[in-house]
């Protein structure tokens, strides 16, 4: 299996606790957050990873080089920020286009069974996306499903329990071919949300561990959680 990890963001919200370090390289005990993520992907059978990099990319390249453990690492360098959608398209040139590719964020960890998600996707899905059950949807926005198909998003979720987009996607490399898209765009806001009816994403619901280190409080929680 292969994956693209979006690791080019500036990490603006973490600047109060993390300076001169790209967000995925936030130190947690003896190694960066991104290393824990790649370790987990490797344990799930992912053998090839493309890291989409921009901000302080040299730190990421210096640490992971062209392999990390049993995983082959390659890089898609953004000369300027392309948004999540632009970064994905830029990275697709470095993957095997004959196989589906996982896409995930380098600052989020979700414990899921990648092989089960892959098997579900190959049963005729154009796009499969991970969803996480949470007690409060207000931070991430709420996702609606019907018969395991994602049908709607609410960017501002309510404080009630429900499903959120957990940020792990699986799709074929030709998913964008039928669309005219700008060089810079957001995968979620400019592609996924408006195209939800045509895309009919398959829902892969997860109830396991989830952490997004985008804000200082959750970064501190990750440091505590990963100690064990």
mmCIF file with all atom_site columns, C-alpha atoms in Angstrom:
data_model
loop_
_atom_site.group_PDB
_atom_site.id
_atom_site.type_symbol
_atom_site.label_atom_id
_atom_site.label_alt_id
_atom_site.label_comp_id
_atom_site.label_asym_id
_atom_site.label_entity_id
_atom_site.label_seq_id
_atom_site.pdbx_PDB_ins_code
_atom_site.Cartn_x
_atom_site.Cartn_y
_atom_site.Cartn_z
_atom_site.occupancy
_atom_site.B_iso_or_equiv
_atom_site.pdbx_formal_charge
_atom_site.auth_seq_id
_atom_site.auth_comp_id
_atom_site.auth_asym_id
_atom_site.auth_atom_id
_atom_site.pdbx_PDB_model_num
ATOM 1   C CA . UNK A 1 1   ? 0.000   0.000  0.000   1.00 0.00 ? 1   UNK A CA 1
ATOM 2   C CA . UNK A 1 2   ? 1.061   3.583  -0.591  1.00 0.00 ? 2   UNK A CA 1
ATOM 3   C CA . UNK A 1 3   ? 0.285   6.923  1.029   1.00 0.00 ? 3   UNK A CA 1
ATOM 4   C CA . UNK A 1 4   ? 0.682   10.670 0.621   1.00 0.00 ? 4   UNK A CA 1
ATOM 5   C CA . UNK A 1 5   ? 1.227   12.612 3.837   1.00 0.00 ? 5   UNK A CA 1
ATOM 6   C CA . UNK A 1 6   ? 0.573   16.363 3.725   1.00 0.00 ? 6   UNK A CA 1
ATOM 7   C CA . UNK A 1 7   ? 3.424   17.828 5.761   1.00 0.00 ? 7   UNK A CA 1
ATOM 8   C CA . UNK A 1 8   ? 3.912   21.302 4.323   1.00 0.00 ? 8   UNK A CA 1
ATOM 9   C CA . UNK A 1 9   ? 1.849   23.485 6.648   1.00 0.00 ? 9   UNK A CA 1
ATOM 10  C CA . UNK A 1 10  ? 3.161   26.390 8.713   1.00 0.00 ? 10  UNK A CA 1
ATOM 11  C CA . UNK A 1 11  ? 1.742   25.317 12.087  1.00 0.00 ? 11  UNK A CA 1
ATOM 12  C CA . UNK A 1 12  ? 0.695   28.861 12.948  1.00 0.00 ? 12  UNK A CA 1
ATOM 13  C CA . UNK A 1 13  ? -1.476  27.866 15.912  1.00 0.00 ? 13  UNK A CA 1
ATOM 14  C CA . UNK A 1 14  ? 1.447   26.056 17.555  1.00 0.00 ? 14  UNK A CA 1
ATOM 15  C CA . UNK A 1 15  ? 3.854   28.996 17.364  1.00 0.00 ? 15  UNK A CA 1
ATOM 16  C CA . UNK A 1 16  ? 3.397   29.767 21.055  1.00 0.00 ? 16  UNK A CA 1
ATOM 17  C CA . UNK A 1 17  ? 4.925   26.410 22.023  1.00 0.00 ? 17  UNK A CA 1
ATOM 18  C CA . UNK A 1 18  ? 6.840   25.412 18.886  1.00 0.00 ? 18  UNK A CA 1
ATOM 19  C CA . UNK A 1 19  ? 9.174   27.691 16.921  1.00 0.00 ? 19  UNK A CA 1
ATOM 20  C CA . UNK A 1 20  ? 11.326  27.019 13.870  1.00 0.00 ? 20  UNK A CA 1
ATOM 21  C CA . UNK A 1 21  ? 9.960   23.475 13.526  1.00 0.00 ? 21  UNK A CA 1
ATOM 22  C CA . UNK A 1 22  ? 7.413   22.269 10.958  1.00 0.00 ? 22  UNK A CA 1
ATOM 23  C CA . UNK A 1 23  ? 4.282   21.039 12.727  1.00 0.00 ? 23  UNK A CA 1
ATOM 24  C CA . UNK A 1 24  ? 4.662   17.332 11.767  1.00 0.00 ? 24  UNK A CA 1
ATOM 25  C CA . UNK A 1 25  ? 8.149   17.438 13.303  1.00 0.00 ? 25  UNK A CA 1
ATOM 26  C CA . UNK A 1 26  ? 6.837   18.526 16.701  1.00 0.00 ? 26  UNK A CA 1
ATOM 27  C CA . UNK A 1 27  ? 8.998   16.613 19.193  1.00 0.00 ? 27  UNK A CA 1
ATOM 28  C CA . UNK A 1 28  ? 7.313   13.953 21.293  1.00 0.00 ? 28  UNK A CA 1
ATOM 29  C CA . UNK A 1 29  ? 9.794   12.302 23.641  1.00 0.00 ? 29  UNK A CA 1
ATOM 30  C CA . UNK A 1 30  ? 12.588  10.853 21.514  1.00 0.00 ? 30  UNK A CA 1
ATOM 31  C CA . UNK A 1 31  ? 11.236  11.504 17.997  1.00 0.00 ? 31  UNK A CA 1
ATOM 32  C CA . UNK A 1 32  ? 8.939   13.746 15.938  1.00 0.00 ? 32  UNK A CA 1
ATOM 33  C CA . UNK A 1 33  ? 5.191   13.267 15.699  1.00 0.00 ? 33  UNK A CA 1
ATOM 34  C CA . UNK A 1 34  ? 5.515   12.346 12.015  1.00 0.00 ? 34  UNK A CA 1
ATOM 35  C CA . UNK A 1 35  ? 7.779   9.400  12.893  1.00 0.00 ? 35  UNK A CA 1
ATOM 36  C CA . UNK A 1 36  ? 5.058   7.886  15.096  1.00 0.00 ? 36  UNK A CA 1
ATOM 37  C CA . UNK A 1 37  ? 2.613   8.263  12.226  1.00 0.00 ? 37  UNK A CA 1
ATOM 38  C CA . UNK A 1 38  ? 4.931   6.595  9.706   1.00 0.00 ? 38  UNK A CA 1
ATOM 39  C CA . UNK A 1 39  ? 5.728   3.810  12.180  1.00 0.00 ? 39  UNK A CA 1
ATOM 40  C CA . UNK A 1 40  ? 2.012   3.077  12.457  1.00 0.00 ? 40  UNK A CA 1
ATOM 41  C CA . UNK A 1 41  ? 1.484   3.163  8.696   1.00 0.00 ? 41  UNK A CA 1
ATOM 42  C CA . UNK A 1 42  ? 4.365   0.715  8.307   1.00 0.00 ? 42  UNK A CA 1
ATOM 43  C CA . UNK A 1 43  ? 2.783   -1.628 10.852  1.00 0.00 ? 43  UNK A CA 1
ATOM 44  C CA . UNK A 1 44  ? -0.408  -1.521 8.764   1.00 0.00 ? 44  UNK A CA 1
ATOM 45  C CA . UNK A 1 45  ? 1.348   -2.591 5.563   1.00 0.00 ? 45  UNK A CA 1
ATOM 46  C CA . UNK A 1 46  ? 2.127   0.759  3.932   1.00 0.00 ? 46  UNK A CA 1
ATOM 47  C CA . UNK A 1 47  ? 5.464   0.403  2.124   1.00 0.00 ? 47  UNK A CA 1
ATOM 48  C CA . UNK A 1 48  ? 5.729   3.624  0.081   1.00 0.00 ? 48  UNK A CA 1
ATOM 49  C CA . UNK A 1 49  ? 5.105   7.162  1.314   1.00 0.00 ? 49  UNK A CA 1
ATOM 50  C CA . UNK A 1 50  ? 5.299   10.516 -0.465  1.00 0.00 ? 50  UNK A CA 1
ATOM 51  C CA . UNK A 1 51  ? 5.806   13.442 1.899   1.00 0.00 ? 51  UNK A CA 1
ATOM 52  C CA . UNK A 1 52  ? 4.351   16.694 0.564   1.00 0.00 ? 52  UNK A CA 1
ATOM 53  C CA . UNK A 1 53  ? 6.641   19.356 2.033   1.00 0.00 ? 53  UNK A CA 1
ATOM 54  C CA . UNK A 1 54  ? 7.124   23.126 1.977   1.00 0.00 ? 54  UNK A CA 1
ATOM 55  C CA . UNK A 1 55  ? 7.743   24.966 5.254   1.00 0.00 ? 55  UNK A CA 1
ATOM 56  C CA . UNK A 1 56  ? 11.191  24.070 6.664   1.00 0.00 ? 56  UNK A CA 1
ATOM 57  C CA . UNK A 1 57  ? 11.201  21.037 4.381   1.00 0.00 ? 57  UNK A CA 1
ATOM 58  C CA . UNK A 1 58  ? 14.910  20.465 4.928   1.00 0.00 ? 58  UNK A CA 1
ATOM 59  C CA . UNK A 1 59  ? 14.229  19.337 8.520   1.00 0.00 ? 59  UNK A CA 1
ATOM 60  C CA . UNK A 1 60  ? 11.851  16.625 7.306   1.00 0.00 ? 60  UNK A CA 1
ATOM 61  C CA . UNK A 1 61  ? 14.130  15.473 4.483   1.00 0.00 ? 61  UNK A CA 1
ATOM 62  C CA . UNK A 1 62  ? 17.162  15.392 6.793   1.00 0.00 ? 62  UNK A CA 1
ATOM 63  C CA . UNK A 1 63  ? 15.357  13.177 9.319   1.00 0.00 ? 63  UNK A CA 1
ATOM 64  C CA . UNK A 1 64  ? 13.594  10.682 7.036   1.00 0.00 ? 64  UNK A CA 1
ATOM 65  C CA . UNK A 1 65  ? 15.893  10.739 3.990   1.00 0.00 ? 65  UNK A CA 1
ATOM 66  C CA . UNK A 1 66  ? 14.862  8.180  1.315   1.00 0.00 ? 66  UNK A CA 1
ATOM 67  C CA . UNK A 1 67  ? 13.766  5.448  3.707   1.00 0.00 ? 67  UNK A CA 1
ATOM 68  C CA . UNK A 1 68  ? 12.581  5.130  7.256   1.00 0.00 ? 68  UNK A CA 1
ATOM 69  C CA . UNK A 1 69  ? 12.446  1.663  8.746   1.00 0.00 ? 69  UNK A CA 1
ATOM 70  C CA . UNK A 1 70  ? 10.893  -0.542 6.077   1.00 0.00 ? 70  UNK A CA 1
ATOM 71  C CA . UNK A 1 71  ? 9.184   2.354  4.279   1.00 0.00 ? 71  UNK A CA 1
ATOM 72  C CA . UNK A 1 72  ? 10.452  3.947  1.086   1.00 0.00 ? 72  UNK A CA 1
ATOM 73  C CA . UNK A 1 73  ? 10.199  7.738  1.321   1.00 0.00 ? 73  UNK A CA 1
ATOM 74  C CA . UNK A 1 74  ? 9.988   10.228 -1.540  1.00 0.00 ? 74  UNK A CA 1
ATOM 75  C CA . UNK A 1 75  ? 9.153   13.939 -1.558  1.00 0.00 ? 75  UNK A CA 1
ATOM 76  C CA . UNK A 1 76  ? 6.912   16.346 -3.410  1.00 0.00 ? 76  UNK A CA 1
ATOM 77  C CA . UNK A 1 77  ? 8.328   19.828 -2.804  1.00 0.00 ? 77  UNK A CA 1
ATOM 78  C CA . UNK A 1 78  ? 5.971   22.795 -3.072  1.00 0.00 ? 78  UNK A CA 1
ATOM 79  C CA . UNK A 1 79  ? 7.738   25.954 -4.225  1.00 0.00 ? 79  UNK A CA 1
ATOM 80  C CA . UNK A 1 80  ? 4.754   27.845 -2.823  1.00 0.00 ? 80  UNK A CA 1
ATOM 81  C CA . UNK A 1 81  ? 1.774   26.686 -0.761  1.00 0.00 ? 81  UNK A CA 1
ATOM 82  C CA . UNK A 1 82  ? -0.722  24.957 -3.048  1.00 0.00 ? 82  UNK A CA 1
ATOM 83  C CA . UNK A 1 83  ? -3.476  24.199 -0.537  1.00 0.00 ? 83  UNK A CA 1
ATOM 84  C CA . UNK A 1 84  ? -4.341  20.629 0.370   1.00 0.00 ? 84  UNK A CA 1
ATOM 85  C CA . UNK A 1 85  ? -5.849  19.875 -3.030  1.00 0.00 ? 85  UNK A CA 1
ATOM 86  C CA . UNK A 1 86  ? -2.988  21.357 -5.012  1.00 0.00 ? 86  UNK A CA 1
ATOM 87  C CA . UNK A 1 87  ? -0.497  19.530 -2.801  1.00 0.00 ? 87  UNK A CA 1
ATOM 88  C CA . UNK A 1 88  ? -2.245  16.209 -3.416  1.00 0.00 ? 88  UNK A CA 1
ATOM 89  C CA . UNK A 1 89  ? -2.245  16.648 -7.203  1.00 0.00 ? 89  UNK A CA 1
ATOM 90  C CA . UNK A 1 90  ? 1.411   17.690 -7.088  1.00 0.00 ? 90  UNK A CA 1
ATOM 91  C CA . UNK A 1 91  ? 2.231   14.552 -5.065  1.00 0.00 ? 91  UNK A CA 1
ATOM 92  C CA . UNK A 1 92  ? 0.367   12.157 -7.365  1.00 0.00 ? 92  UNK A CA 1
ATOM 93  C CA . UNK A 1 93  ? 3.247   12.344 -9.853  1.00 0.00 ? 93  UNK A CA 1
ATOM 94  C CA . UNK A 1 94  ? 5.398   10.436 -7.350  1.00 0.00 ? 94  UNK A CA 1
ATOM 95  C CA . UNK A 1 95  ? 3.024   7.521  -6.673  1.00 0.00 ? 95  UNK A CA 1
ATOM 96  C CA . UNK A 1 96  ? 2.145   4.342  -8.538  1.00 0.00 ? 96  UNK A CA 1
ATOM 97  C CA . UNK A 1 97  ? -0.919  5.428  -10.476 1.00 0.00 ? 97  UNK A CA 1
ATOM 98  C CA . UNK A 1 98  ? -2.135  1.849  -10.937 1.00 0.00 ? 98  UNK A CA 1
ATOM 99  C CA . UNK A 1 99  ? -2.927  1.476  -7.211  1.00 0.00 ? 99  UNK A CA 1
ATOM 100 C CA . UNK A 1 100 ? -5.183  3.410  -4.819  1.00 0.00 ? 100 UNK A CA 1
ATOM 101 C CA . UNK A 1 101 ? -3.397  5.855  -2.526  1.00 0.00 ? 101 UNK A CA 1
ATOM 102 C CA . UNK A 1 102 ? -4.113  6.875  1.048   1.00 0.00 ? 102 UNK A CA 1
ATOM 103 C CA . UNK A 1 103 ? -3.939  10.613 1.753   1.00 0.00 ? 103 UNK A CA 1
ATOM 104 C CA . UNK A 1 104 ? -3.624  11.954 5.285   1.00 0.00 ? 104 UNK A CA 1
ATOM 105 C CA . UNK A 1 105 ? -2.384  14.914 7.269   1.00 0.00 ? 105 UNK A CA 1
ATOM 106 C CA . UNK A 1 106 ? 1.024   14.920 8.930   1.00 0.00 ? 106 UNK A CA 1
ATOM 107 C CA . UNK A 1 107 ? -0.307  16.486 12.132  1.00 0.00 ? 107 UNK A CA 1
ATOM 108 C CA . UNK A 1 108 ? -3.115  13.997 12.836  1.00 0.00 ? 108 UNK A CA 1
ATOM 109 C CA . UNK A 1 109 ? -2.969  10.436 14.122  1.00 0.00 ? 109 UNK A CA 1
ATOM 110 C CA . UNK A 1 110 ? -5.911  8.075  13.730  1.00 0.00 ? 110 UNK A CA 1
ATOM 111 C CA . UNK A 1 111 ? -5.687  4.470  14.784  1.00 0.00 ? 111 UNK A CA 1
ATOM 112 C CA . UNK A 1 112 ? -7.496  2.545  12.070  1.00 0.00 ? 112 UNK A CA 1
ATOM 113 C CA . UNK A 1 113 ? -7.159  -0.725 10.203  1.00 0.00 ? 113 UNK A CA 1
ATOM 114 C CA . UNK A 1 114 ? -5.714  0.386  6.857   1.00 0.00 ? 114 UNK A CA 1
ATOM 115 C CA . UNK A 1 115 ? -6.084  -3.035 5.287   1.00 0.00 ? 115 UNK A CA 1
ATOM 116 C CA . UNK A 1 116 ? -9.790  -3.167 6.127   1.00 0.00 ? 116 UNK A CA 1
ATOM 117 C CA . UNK A 1 117 ? -10.271 0.326  4.700   1.00 0.00 ? 117 UNK A CA 1
ATOM 118 C CA . UNK A 1 118 ? -8.403  -0.723 1.549   1.00 0.00 ? 118 UNK A CA 1
ATOM 119 C CA . UNK A 1 119 ? -10.573 -3.838 1.168   1.00 0.00 ? 119 UNK A CA 1
ATOM 120 C CA . UNK A 1 120 ? -13.741 -1.754 1.551   1.00 0.00 ? 120 UNK A CA 1
ATOM 121 C CA . UNK A 1 121 ? -12.541 0.734  -1.041  1.00 0.00 ? 121 UNK A CA 1
ATOM 122 C CA . UNK A 1 122 ? -11.851 -1.938 -3.662  1.00 0.00 ? 122 UNK A CA 1
ATOM 123 C CA . UNK A 1 123 ? -15.511 -2.990 -3.567  1.00 0.00 ? 123 UNK A CA 1
ATOM 124 C CA . UNK A 1 124 ? -16.393 -0.309 -6.086  1.00 0.00 ? 124 UNK A CA 1
ATOM 125 C CA . UNK A 1 125 ? -15.793 2.956  -4.221  1.00 0.00 ? 125 UNK A CA 1
ATOM 126 C CA . UNK A 1 126 ? -14.484 6.059  -6.000  1.00 0.00 ? 126 UNK A CA 1
ATOM 127 C CA . UNK A 1 127 ? -13.452 7.641  -2.718  1.00 0.00 ? 127 UNK A CA 1
ATOM 128 C CA . UNK A 1 128 ? -13.351 6.201  0.793   1.00 0.00 ? 128 UNK A CA 1
ATOM 129 C CA . UNK A 1 129 ? -12.939 8.433  3.811   1.00 0.00 ? 129 UNK A CA 1
ATOM 130 C CA . UNK A 1 130 ? -12.437 7.794  7.502   1.00 0.00 ? 130 UNK A CA 1
ATOM 131 C CA . UNK A 1 131 ? -14.981 9.100  9.989   1.00 0.00 ? 131 UNK A CA 1
ATOM 132 C CA . UNK A 1 132 ? -14.585 9.211  13.759  1.00 0.00 ? 132 UNK A CA 1
ATOM 133 C CA . UNK A 1 133 ? -17.349 9.092  16.343  1.00 0.00 ? 133 UNK A CA 1
ATOM 134 C CA . UNK A 1 134 ? -16.948 11.908 18.877  1.00 0.00 ? 134 UNK A CA 1
ATOM 135 C CA . UNK A 1 135 ? -18.958 13.205 21.813  1.00 0.00 ? 135 UNK A CA 1
ATOM 136 C CA . UNK A 1 136 ? -18.799 16.817 20.586  1.00 0.00 ? 136 UNK A CA 1
ATOM 137 C CA . UNK A 1 137 ? -18.730 17.758 16.887  1.00 0.00 ? 137 UNK A CA 1
ATOM 138 C CA . UNK A 1 138 ? -18.375 21.508 17.399  1.00 0.00 ? 138 UNK A CA 1
ATOM 139 C CA . UNK A 1 139 ? -14.624 21.786 16.692  1.00 0.00 ? 139 UNK A CA 1
ATOM 140 C CA . UNK A 1 140 ? -14.496 19.714 13.511  1.00 0.00 ? 140 UNK A CA 1
ATOM 141 C CA . UNK A 1 141 ? -17.932 19.936 11.938  1.00 0.00 ? 141 UNK A CA 1
ATOM 142 C CA . UNK A 1 142 ? -20.419 17.114 11.531  1.00 0.00 ? 142 UNK A CA 1
ATOM 143 C CA . UNK A 1 143 ? -20.683 14.523 8.750   1.00 0.00 ? 143 UNK A CA 1
ATOM 144 C CA . UNK A 1 144 ? -23.954 12.913 7.679   1.00 0.00 ? 144 UNK A CA 1
ATOM 145 C CA . UNK A 1 145 ? -24.118 9.427  6.197   1.00 0.00 ? 145 UNK A CA 1
ATOM 146 C CA . UNK A 1 146 ? -26.877 7.343  4.618   1.00 0.00 ? 146 UNK A CA 1
ATOM 147 C CA . UNK A 1 147 ? -26.264 3.611  4.116   1.00 0.00 ? 147 UNK A CA 1
ATOM 148 C CA . UNK A 1 148 ? -22.522 4.092  4.684   1.00 0.00 ? 148 UNK A CA 1
ATOM 149 C CA . UNK A 1 149 ? -22.300 6.824  2.020   1.00 0.00 ? 149 UNK A CA 1
ATOM 150 C CA . UNK A 1 150 ? -21.268 10.351 3.053   1.00 0.00 ? 150 UNK A CA 1
ATOM 151 C CA . UNK A 1 151 ? -24.046 12.707 2.000   1.00 0.00 ? 151 UNK A CA 1
ATOM 152 C CA . UNK A 1 152 ? -23.352 16.055 3.691   1.00 0.00 ? 152 UNK A CA 1
ATOM 153 C CA . UNK A 1 153 ? -20.934 18.147 5.762   1.00 0.00 ? 153 UNK A CA 1
ATOM 154 C CA . UNK A 1 154 ? -21.584 20.895 8.253   1.00 0.00 ? 154 UNK A CA 1
ATOM 155 C CA . UNK A 1 155 ? -18.452 23.015 8.700   1.00 0.00 ? 155 UNK A CA 1
ATOM 156 C CA . UNK A 1 156 ? -19.654 24.256 12.063  1.00 0.00 ? 156 UNK A CA 1
ATOM 157 C CA . UNK A 1 157 ? -20.804 21.189 13.954  1.00 0.00 ? 157 UNK A CA 1
ATOM 158 C CA . UNK A 1 158 ? -23.060 21.169 16.973  1.00 0.00 ? 158 UNK A CA 1
ATOM 159 C CA . UNK A 1 159 ? -21.969 20.238 20.479  1.00 0.00 ? 159 UNK A CA 1
ATOM 160 C CA . UNK A 1 160 ? -23.781 16.928 20.177  1.00 0.00 ? 160 UNK A CA 1
ATOM 161 C CA . UNK A 1 161 ? -22.283 13.503 19.532  1.00 0.00 ? 161 UNK A CA 1
ATOM 162 C CA . UNK A 1 162 ? -21.817 12.428 15.945  1.00 0.00 ? 162 UNK A CA 1
ATOM 163 C CA . UNK A 1 163 ? -19.368 11.704 13.139  1.00 0.00 ? 163 UNK A CA 1
ATOM 164 C CA . UNK A 1 164 ? -16.483 13.937 12.057  1.00 0.00 ? 164 UNK A CA 1
ATOM 165 C CA . UNK A 1 165 ? -14.119 13.781 9.120   1.00 0.00 ? 165 UNK A CA 1
ATOM 166 C CA . UNK A 1 166 ? -10.994 12.120 10.555  1.00 0.00 ? 166 UNK A CA 1
ATOM 167 C CA . UNK A 1 167 ? -8.835  13.144 7.603   1.00 0.00 ? 167 UNK A CA 1
ATOM 168 C CA . UNK A 1 168 ? -7.709  9.818  6.103   1.00 0.00 ? 168 UNK A CA 1
ATOM 169 C CA . UNK A 1 169 ? -8.795  9.342  2.485   1.00 0.00 ? 169 UNK A CA 1
ATOM 170 C CA . UNK A 1 170 ? -8.318  6.557  -0.044  1.00 0.00 ? 170 UNK A CA 1
ATOM 171 C CA . UNK A 1 171 ? -8.857  7.036  -3.766  1.00 0.00 ? 171 UNK A CA 1
ATOM 172 C CA . UNK A 1 172 ? -7.506  6.242  -7.224  1.00 0.00 ? 172 UNK A CA 1
ATOM 173 C CA . UNK A 1 173 ? -5.049  8.668  -8.809  1.00 0.00 ? 173 UNK A CA 1
ATOM 174 C CA . UNK A 1 174 ? -7.467  9.606  -11.609 1.00 0.00 ? 174 UNK A CA 1
ATOM 175 C CA . UNK A 1 175 ? -10.103 10.996 -9.250  1.00 0.00 ? 175 UNK A CA 1
ATOM 176 C CA . UNK A 1 176 ? -9.455  14.585 -10.375 1.00 0.00 ? 176 UNK A CA 1
ATOM 177 C CA . UNK A 1 177 ? -9.444  13.956 -14.138 1.00 0.00 ? 177 UNK A CA 1
ATOM 178 C CA . UNK A 1 178 ? -13.083 14.862 -14.725 1.00 0.00 ? 178 UNK A CA 1
ATOM 179 C CA . UNK A 1 179 ? -12.698 18.230 -12.979 1.00 0.00 ? 179 UNK A CA 1
ATOM 180 C CA . UNK A 1 180 ? -11.181 21.578 -13.923 1.00 0.00 ? 180 UNK A CA 1
ATOM 181 C CA . UNK A 1 181 ? -9.338  22.751 -10.833 1.00 0.00 ? 181 UNK A CA 1
ATOM 182 C CA . UNK A 1 182 ? -7.001  25.659 -10.100 1.00 0.00 ? 182 UNK A CA 1
ATOM 183 C CA . UNK A 1 183 ? -3.373  25.098 -9.136  1.00 0.00 ? 183 UNK A CA 1
ATOM 184 C CA . UNK A 1 184 ? -4.113  26.243 -5.581  1.00 0.00 ? 184 UNK A CA 1
ATOM 185 C CA . UNK A 1 185 ? -7.197  24.777 -3.913  1.00 0.00 ? 185 UNK A CA 1
ATOM 186 C CA . UNK A 1 186 ? -8.497  23.091 -0.796  1.00 0.00 ? 186 UNK A CA 1
ATOM 187 C CA . UNK A 1 187 ? -9.305  19.403 -1.160  1.00 0.00 ? 187 UNK A CA 1
ATOM 188 C CA . UNK A 1 188 ? -12.170 19.670 1.319   1.00 0.00 ? 188 UNK A CA 1
ATOM 189 C CA . UNK A 1 189 ? -13.727 23.085 0.643   1.00 0.00 ? 189 UNK A CA 1
ATOM 190 C CA . UNK A 1 190 ? -13.196 23.302 -3.119  1.00 0.00 ? 190 UNK A CA 1
ATOM 191 C CA . UNK A 1 191 ? -13.471 19.648 -4.173  1.00 0.00 ? 191 UNK A CA 1
ATOM 192 C CA . UNK A 1 192 ? -14.975 17.296 -1.606  1.00 0.00 ? 192 UNK A CA 1
ATOM 193 C CA . UNK A 1 193 ? -17.755 19.466 -0.153  1.00 0.00 ? 193 UNK A CA 1
ATOM 194 C CA . UNK A 1 194 ? -19.210 20.793 -3.441  1.00 0.00 ? 194 UNK A CA 1
ATOM 195 C CA . UNK A 1 195 ? -18.713 17.453 -5.217  1.00 0.00 ? 195 UNK A CA 1
ATOM 196 C CA . UNK A 1 196 ? -20.187 15.246 -2.508  1.00 0.00 ? 196 UNK A CA 1
ATOM 197 C CA . UNK A 1 197 ? -23.224 14.149 -4.549  1.00 0.00 ? 197 UNK A CA 1
ATOM 198 C CA . UNK A 1 198 ? -21.170 12.993 -7.524  1.00 0.00 ? 198 UNK A CA 1
ATOM 199 C CA . UNK A 1 199 ? -18.317 11.515 -5.492  1.00 0.00 ? 199 UNK A CA 1
ATOM 200 C CA . UNK A 1 200 ? -20.513 9.542  -3.067  1.00 0.00 ? 200 UNK A CA 1
ATOM 201 C CA . UNK A 1 201 ? -17.645 8.811  -0.638  1.00 0.00 ? 201 UNK A CA 1
ATOM 202 C CA . UNK A 1 202 ? -17.764 5.462  1.150   1.00 0.00 ? 202 UNK A CA 1
ATOM 203 C CA . UNK A 1 203 ? -17.681 5.912  4.934   1.00 0.00 ? 203 UNK A CA 1
ATOM 204 C CA . UNK A 1 204 ? -15.160 3.979  7.018   1.00 0.00 ? 204 UNK A CA 1
ATOM 205 C CA . UNK A 1 205 ? -16.169 4.612  10.622  1.00 0.00 ? 205 UNK A CA 1
ATOM 206 C CA . UNK A 1 206 ? -13.569 4.364  13.389  1.00 0.00 ? 206 UNK A CA 1
ATOM 207 C CA . UNK A 1 207 ? -14.025 4.492  17.155  1.00 0.00 ? 207 UNK A CA 1
ATOM 208 C CA . UNK A 1 208 ? -10.350 4.227  18.110  1.00 0.00 ? 208 UNK A CA 1
ATOM 209 C CA . UNK A 1 209 ? -7.652  6.704  19.201  1.00 0.00 ? 209 UNK A CA 1
ATOM 210 C CA . UNK A 1 210 ? -7.607  10.088 17.420  1.00 0.00 ? 210 UNK A CA 1
ATOM 211 C CA . UNK A 1 211 ? -5.412  13.153 17.991  1.00 0.00 ? 211 UNK A CA 1
ATOM 212 C CA . UNK A 1 212 ? -4.885  16.359 16.017  1.00 0.00 ? 212 UNK A CA 1
ATOM 213 C CA . UNK A 1 213 ? -1.882  18.311 17.362  1.00 0.00 ? 213 UNK A CA 1
ATOM 214 C CA . UNK A 1 214 ? -2.921  21.551 15.655  1.00 0.00 ? 214 UNK A CA 1
ATOM 215 C CA . UNK A 1 215 ? -3.433  23.465 18.905  1.00 0.00 ? 215 UNK A CA 1
ATOM 216 C CA . UNK A 1 216 ? -1.154  23.619 21.983  1.00 0.00 ? 216 UNK A CA 1
ATOM 217 C CA . UNK A 1 217 ? -3.571  21.778 24.290  1.00 0.00 ? 217 UNK A CA 1
ATOM 218 C CA . UNK A 1 218 ? -3.797  18.781 21.959  1.00 0.00 ? 218 UNK A CA 1
ATOM 219 C CA . UNK A 1 219 ? -0.061  18.771 21.342  1.00 0.00 ? 219 UNK A CA 1
ATOM 220 C CA . UNK A 1 220 ? 0.410   18.528 25.119  1.00 0.00 ? 220 UNK A CA 1
ATOM 221 C CA . UNK A 1 221 ? -2.148  15.710 25.211  1.00 0.00 ? 221 UNK A CA 1
ATOM 222 C CA . UNK A 1 222 ? -0.236  13.833 22.502  1.00 0.00 ? 222 UNK A CA 1
ATOM 223 C CA . UNK A 1 223 ? 2.976   14.136 24.502  1.00 0.00 ? 223 UNK A CA 1
ATOM 224 C CA . UNK A 1 224 ? 1.197   12.625 27.524  1.00 0.00 ? 224 UNK A CA 1
ATOM 225 C CA . UNK A 1 225 ? -0.598  9.930  25.499  1.00 0.00 ? 225 UNK A CA 1
ATOM 226 C CA . UNK A 1 226 ? 2.444   8.770  23.565  1.00 0.00 ? 226 UNK A CA 1
ATOM 227 C CA . UNK A 1 227 ? 4.447   8.335  26.760  1.00 0.00 ? 227 UNK A CA 1
ATOM 228 C CA . UNK A 1 228 ? 2.522   5.099  27.280  1.00 0.00 ? 228 UNK A CA 1
#
